[in-house]
Amino acid sequence: MVQAAPLQPSPPSDPRLSQEVWGIRFPNPVGLAAGYDKNAEVPLAWSALGFGFAELGTLTAHAQPGNPKPRIFRLEEDRACVNRLGFNNDGAAAAARRLGRLLTGRRCPIPLGINIGKSRTTPLEDAVDDYLESSALLLPFADYLVVNVSSPNTPELRKLQEVDRLAKLLEALITQAAQLAQQTQARPKPIVVKIAPDLSQAEIQEIARLALDVGVAGLIATNTTTERPGLRSPVNEAGGLSGRPLAERATAVLRSLFQTVEGKLPLIGVGGIFSAADAYERMCAGASLVQVYTGLIYEGPFLPRRIAQGLSRILDRQGLSTIRDAVGSKV
């Protein structure tokens, strides 16, 4: 595991890869997906691997152990994983205390997102208050906040993607973010929603339109899938599938979101990204930023740096002056 250190080395510097999203400067578009640093233990370390941003969590209002082990499985023939972790974490309050210790007096060289989900023991009808409790504790440490309503490993969580429920949740979180910002005379932190790949086209479009209507800052496409598309590895384990087999569907969802919002909302692409070519394809499909998770498992800790360097070479070949020129260019 990456160990905490007092030094915070900066990621690779190519000004063409730097961009401003939500008023935040991202030194490159390659991010760490939620799920690695679940408890916000090493937020200052990720830039040393070359990441342009990192997403911490998923964190819940109540500490919880997650599902019984074993709960993550490699599908090596498919360059994939199945996980049913179930939001195992120390809880939002513990993470907030840790972030207070780690970040006070230190400047993190990359933006930090914080991903929050519903506590397993919280009934669906109380989900809004559960998310608000986490958000109030963690927003002060986040550059952006991710609302995770799409993990397949928490019972009933995906029901929060239903438009009526989602609207109520997002309106409450956006209102809270505005109130907290007013107290500190700062700009409200961006609220971003992470969606599932298993939605219908109509559901994807409904969520995208809702995001525009309620003032969501962006969308992440996608979480893991409960489908098992064309796997070669023998697998009989329940959970969400990530990695190469997810790439095609995740890209299709991303493209649909970009078309529906007409480029008005920044999107983050995640799912099956293993190379600079994969990242560039996802950006051409509408992503302003990308994230890796399973790719890091298979390709190792130098993957984000290789992707960033590879994107620079792609810009050279394509004759582009900035990575922003690629975003949505093939939609």
Coordinates of C-alpha atoms in Angstrom, one line a residue:
M1 CA 0.0 0.0 0.0
V2 CA 1.1 3.6 -0.7
Q3 CA 2.5 5.1 2.6
A4 CA 1.9 8.6 3.8
A5 CA 4.8 11.0 3.5
P6 CA 5.5 14.6 4.3
L7 CA 6.5 15.3 0.7
Q8 CA 3.8 15.8 -2.0
P9 CA 5.6 15.4 -5.3
S10 CA 3.8 17.0 -8.2
P11 CA 2.5 14.9 -11.2
P12 CA 4.0 15.2 -14.6
S13 CA 3.9 18.7 -16.0
D14 CA 2.8 19.3 -19.5
P15 CA 0.7 22.5 -19.7
R16 CA -1.3 21.0 -22.6
L17 CA -2.8 18.4 -20.2
S18 CA -3.7 21.0 -17.6
Q19 CA -7.3 22.3 -17.6
E20 CA -9.8 24.0 -15.4
V21 CA -12.9 22.1 -14.5
W22 CA -15.5 23.5 -12.0
G23 CA -13.1 26.3 -11.4
I24 CA -10.5 23.8 -10.2
R25 CA -7.1 23.4 -11.9
F26 CA -6.3 19.8 -12.8
P27 CA -2.6 19.3 -13.8
N28 CA -3.6 16.3 -15.9
P29 CA -6.8 14.5 -16.6
V30 CA -5.8 11.1 -15.1
G31 CA -7.4 10.4 -11.8
L32 CA -7.6 7.7 -9.1
A33 CA -11.1 6.3 -8.9
A34 CA -12.9 5.8 -5.6
G35 CA -12.2 2.5 -4.0
Y36 CA -8.5 2.6 -3.4
D37 CA -8.1 5.1 -0.6
K38 CA -11.4 4.2 1.0
N39 CA -10.6 5.8 4.3
A40 CA -8.7 8.9 3.1
E41 CA -5.5 7.5 4.6
V42 CA -3.0 8.7 2.0
P43 CA -4.4 11.7 0.2
L44 CA -1.0 13.4 -0.2
A45 CA 0.6 10.4 -1.8
W46 CA -1.3 10.0 -5.0
S47 CA 0.3 12.8 -6.9
A48 CA 3.7 11.1 -6.6
L49 CA 2.4 8.3 -8.9
G50 CA 1.5 10.9 -11.5
F51 CA -2.2 11.3 -10.9
G52 CA -3.8 14.6 -11.8
F53 CA -6.5 14.2 -9.1
A54 CA -7.6 11.5 -6.7
E55 CA -11.1 10.5 -5.4
L56 CA -11.2 9.3 -1.8
G57 CA -13.9 6.9 -0.4
T58 CA -16.5 5.7 -0.7
L59 CA -17.3 6.9 2.8
T60 CA -20.6 6.5 4.6
A61 CA -22.1 8.3 7.6
H62 CA -21.7 5.2 9.8
A63 CA -18.6 3.0 10.0
Q64 CA -19.3 -0.4 8.5
P65 CA -17.2 -3.6 7.8
G66 CA -18.6 -4.3 4.3
N67 CA -19.5 -7.7 3.0
P68 CA -17.8 -10.9 4.2
K69 CA -14.5 -11.9 2.7
P70 CA -13.4 -13.0 0.2
R71 CA -15.0 -10.1 -1.7
I72 CA -12.7 -9.1 -4.6
F73 CA -11.7 -11.5 -7.3
R74 CA -9.3 -11.2 -10.3
L75 CA -10.4 -12.4 -13.7
E76 CA -7.0 -12.4 -15.3
E77 CA -7.9 -13.7 -18.7
D78 CA -10.3 -10.8 -19.0
R79 CA -8.2 -8.1 -17.4
A80 CA -11.1 -7.6 -15.0
C81 CA -12.2 -7.8 -11.4
V82 CA -15.4 -8.6 -9.6
N83 CA -15.9 -7.0 -6.2
R84 CA -18.6 -7.0 -3.6
L85 CA -16.8 -4.9 -1.0
G86 CA -20.0 -3.2 0.2
F87 CA -18.6 0.2 1.2
N88 CA -16.3 -1.1 3.9
N89 CA -15.0 2.1 5.7
D90 CA -14.3 3.8 9.0
G91 CA -17.1 6.3 8.6
A92 CA -17.3 9.9 7.6
A93 CA -16.4 11.3 11.0
A94 CA -13.2 9.3 11.3
A95 CA -12.2 10.2 7.8
A96 CA -12.9 13.9 8.5
R97 CA -10.7 13.8 11.6
R98 CA -7.9 12.1 9.6
L99 CA -8.1 14.6 6.7
G100 CA -8.0 17.4 9.3
R101 CA -4.7 16.0 10.6
L102 CA -3.2 15.2 7.2
L103 CA -4.1 18.4 5.3
T104 CA -3.8 21.1 7.9
G105 CA -0.8 23.2 7.0
R106 CA -0.1 21.2 3.9
R107 CA -0.9 21.9 0.3
C108 CA -2.1 19.0 -1.8
P109 CA -0.7 19.4 -5.3
I110 CA -3.7 17.8 -6.9
P111 CA -7.5 18.2 -6.5
L112 CA -9.2 15.7 -4.1
G113 CA -12.7 14.4 -4.7
I114 CA -14.6 12.7 -1.9
N115 CA -17.1 9.9 -2.7
I116 CA -20.0 9.3 -0.3
G117 CA -22.6 6.5 -0.3
K118 CA -25.5 5.4 1.8
S119 CA -24.9 3.5 5.0
R120 CA -26.0 -0.1 4.7
T121 CA -28.2 0.1 7.9
T122 CA -29.9 3.3 6.8
P123 CA -33.4 2.6 5.3
L124 CA -33.9 4.0 1.8
E125 CA -36.5 6.5 3.1
D126 CA -33.8 8.0 5.4
A127 CA -31.1 8.1 2.7
V128 CA -31.1 11.9 2.2
D129 CA -30.3 12.6 5.9
D130 CA -27.6 9.9 5.8
Y131 CA -25.8 11.5 2.8
L132 CA -26.2 15.0 4.3
E133 CA -24.5 13.8 7.5
S134 CA -21.5 12.6 5.5
S135 CA -21.4 15.7 3.3
A136 CA -21.4 18.1 6.2
L137 CA -18.4 16.4 7.6
L138 CA -16.4 15.9 4.4
L139 CA -17.2 18.9 2.2
P140 CA -14.6 21.1 3.9
F141 CA -11.9 18.8 2.7
A142 CA -13.1 18.1 -0.8
D143 CA -12.5 19.9 -4.0
Y144 CA -15.6 18.2 -5.4
L145 CA -18.1 15.7 -3.8
V146 CA -19.3 12.6 -5.5
V147 CA -22.8 11.2 -4.8
N148 CA -22.5 7.4 -5.2
V149 CA -25.9 6.0 -6.0
S150 CA -24.7 3.2 -8.3
S151 CA -22.7 0.6 -6.4
P152 CA -24.4 -2.8 -6.9
N153 CA -23.1 -4.1 -3.5
T154 CA -25.4 -2.1 -1.1
P155 CA -29.0 -3.3 -1.1
E156 CA -31.5 -0.9 -2.8
L157 CA -28.8 1.7 -3.4
R158 CA -29.4 1.8 -7.1
K159 CA -33.1 2.7 -6.4
L160 CA -31.7 6.2 -5.7
Q161 CA -31.0 6.6 -9.4
E162 CA -34.8 6.8 -9.9
V163 CA -35.5 10.3 -10.9
D164 CA -37.8 11.4 -8.1
R165 CA -35.6 10.0 -5.4
L166 CA -32.4 11.3 -7.0
A167 CA -33.9 14.8 -7.4
K168 CA -34.8 15.0 -3.7
L169 CA -31.3 13.8 -2.7
L170 CA -29.4 16.1 -5.1
E171 CA -31.4 19.2 -4.2
A172 CA -30.7 18.6 -0.5
L173 CA -27.0 18.2 -1.1
I174 CA -26.7 21.2 -3.4
T175 CA -28.6 23.3 -0.9
Q176 CA -26.4 22.2 1.9
A177 CA -23.2 22.9 -0.2
A178 CA -24.5 26.4 -0.8
Q179 CA -25.2 27.0 2.9
L180 CA -21.8 25.8 3.9
A181 CA -20.1 28.0 1.3
Q182 CA -22.1 31.0 2.5
Q183 CA -20.7 30.5 6.0
T184 CA -17.2 30.6 4.8
Q185 CA -17.8 33.1 2.0
A186 CA -16.5 30.6 -0.5
R187 CA -17.8 29.2 -3.8
P188 CA -20.1 26.1 -3.3
K189 CA -18.2 22.8 -3.8
P190 CA -19.2 21.0 -7.0
I191 CA -21.6 18.1 -6.5
V192 CA -21.1 15.2 -9.0
V193 CA -23.1 12.0 -9.5
K194 CA -21.7 8.6 -10.3
I195 CA -24.1 6.4 -12.3
A196 CA -24.4 2.7 -13.2
P197 CA -23.7 1.2 -16.6
D198 CA -26.7 -1.0 -16.4
L199 CA -29.3 1.8 -16.9
S200 CA -31.5 2.0 -20.0
Q201 CA -31.0 4.7 -22.6
A202 CA -34.1 6.4 -21.3
E203 CA -32.9 6.3 -17.7
I204 CA -29.5 7.7 -18.7
Q205 CA -31.2 10.6 -20.5
E206 CA -33.5 11.3 -17.6
I207 CA -30.6 11.5 -15.2
A208 CA -28.7 13.7 -17.5
R209 CA -31.6 16.1 -17.9
L210 CA -32.2 16.1 -14.1
A211 CA -28.5 17.0 -13.5
L212 CA -28.9 20.0 -15.7
D213 CA -32.2 21.0 -14.0
V214 CA -31.1 20.8 -10.4
G215 CA -27.6 22.2 -10.9
V216 CA -25.4 19.2 -10.6
A217 CA -21.8 20.1 -11.5
G218 CA -21.0 16.9 -13.4
L219 CA -21.5 13.1 -13.9
I220 CA -19.3 10.1 -13.7
A221 CA -19.7 7.2 -16.1
T222 CA -19.6 4.6 -14.8
N223 CA -19.6 2.4 -11.8
T224 CA -19.2 -1.4 -12.0
T225 CA -21.7 -3.6 -13.9
T226 CA -23.8 -6.6 -12.7
E227 CA -23.7 -7.9 -16.3
R228 CA -21.0 -10.5 -17.4
P229 CA -20.4 -9.6 -21.1
G230 CA -18.4 -12.3 -22.9
L231 CA -16.1 -13.3 -20.1
R232 CA -13.4 -16.0 -20.7
S233 CA -12.5 -16.4 -17.0
P234 CA -14.7 -18.9 -15.1
V235 CA -16.6 -16.7 -12.5
N236 CA -19.5 -17.5 -10.3
E237 CA -19.1 -14.7 -7.9
A238 CA -21.7 -12.0 -7.2
G239 CA -20.6 -8.4 -7.3
G240 CA -19.7 -5.6 -9.7
L241 CA -17.5 -6.3 -12.7
S242 CA -14.8 -3.8 -13.6
G243 CA -12.0 -3.7 -16.1
R244 CA -11.7 -4.4 -19.8
P245 CA -15.2 -6.0 -20.2
L246 CA -16.8 -2.8 -18.9
A247 CA -15.0 -0.4 -21.3
E248 CA -17.4 -0.6 -24.2
R249 CA -20.6 -0.1 -22.2
A250 CA -19.0 2.6 -20.0
T251 CA -18.0 4.5 -23.2
A252 CA -21.5 4.2 -24.6
V253 CA -23.0 5.6 -21.5
L254 CA -20.5 8.4 -21.5
R255 CA -21.3 9.3 -25.1
S256 CA -25.0 9.3 -24.4
L257 CA -24.6 11.6 -21.5
F258 CA -22.4 14.0 -23.5
Q259 CA -25.0 14.1 -26.3
T260 CA -27.9 14.7 -23.8
V261 CA -26.2 17.5 -21.9
E262 CA -24.8 18.9 -25.1
G263 CA -21.4 19.4 -23.5
K264 CA -22.8 21.7 -20.8
L265 CA -21.6 19.5 -17.9
P266 CA -18.1 18.1 -17.4
L267 CA -18.1 14.3 -17.4
I268 CA -15.6 11.9 -15.9
G269 CA -15.0 8.6 -17.7
V270 CA -14.1 5.5 -15.8
G271 CA -14.2 1.7 -16.5
G272 CA -11.6 -0.4 -18.4
I273 CA -9.0 2.3 -18.9
F274 CA -5.5 0.7 -19.2
S275 CA -3.6 3.0 -21.5
A276 CA -3.2 6.5 -23.0
A277 CA -5.1 5.3 -26.0
D278 CA -8.0 4.2 -23.8
A279 CA -8.0 7.5 -22.0
Y280 CA -7.9 9.5 -25.2
E281 CA -10.8 7.5 -26.6
R282 CA -12.9 8.2 -23.5
M283 CA -12.1 11.9 -23.8
C284 CA -13.1 11.9 -27.4
A285 CA -16.4 10.3 -26.3
G286 CA -17.0 13.3 -24.0
A287 CA -15.0 12.9 -20.8
S288 CA -13.1 16.0 -19.5
L289 CA -11.4 13.7 -17.0
V290 CA -10.7 10.0 -16.7
Q291 CA -10.1 7.6 -13.8
V292 CA -8.4 4.3 -13.3
Y293 CA -9.0 1.5 -10.8
T294 CA -8.7 -2.0 -12.3
G295 CA -6.0 -0.8 -14.7
L296 CA -3.9 0.1 -11.8
I297 CA -4.2 -3.4 -10.4
Y298 CA -3.0 -5.0 -13.6
E299 CA -0.6 -2.4 -14.9
G300 CA 1.0 -1.3 -11.6
P301 CA 1.7 2.0 -9.9
F302 CA 3.4 3.7 -12.9
L303 CA 0.2 3.5 -15.0
P304 CA -1.1 7.1 -14.4
R305 CA 2.3 8.6 -15.3
R306 CA 2.5 6.4 -18.5
I307 CA -1.1 7.5 -19.4
A308 CA -0.2 11.2 -18.9
Q309 CA 3.0 10.9 -20.9
G310 CA 1.2 8.9 -23.6
L311 CA -1.5 11.6 -23.9
S312 CA 1.2 14.2 -24.5
R313 CA 2.5 12.1 -27.4
I314 CA -1.1 11.7 -28.8
L315 CA -1.5 15.5 -28.8
D316 CA 1.8 15.8 -30.7
R317 CA 0.5 13.3 -33.3
Q318 CA -2.9 14.9 -33.6
G319 CA -1.6 18.4 -33.7
L320 CA -3.7 19.5 -30.8
S321 CA -2.6 22.4 -28.6
T322 CA -4.6 21.3 -25.5
I323 CA -6.3 18.1 -24.3
R324 CA -9.6 20.1 -24.1
D325 CA -9.7 20.0 -27.9
A326 CA -10.2 16.2 -27.7
V327 CA -13.2 16.3 -25.4
G328 CA -16.3 15.2 -27.3
S329 CA -14.5 15.4 -30.6
K330 CA -15.9 12.1 -31.8
V331 CA -19.4 12.3 -30.5

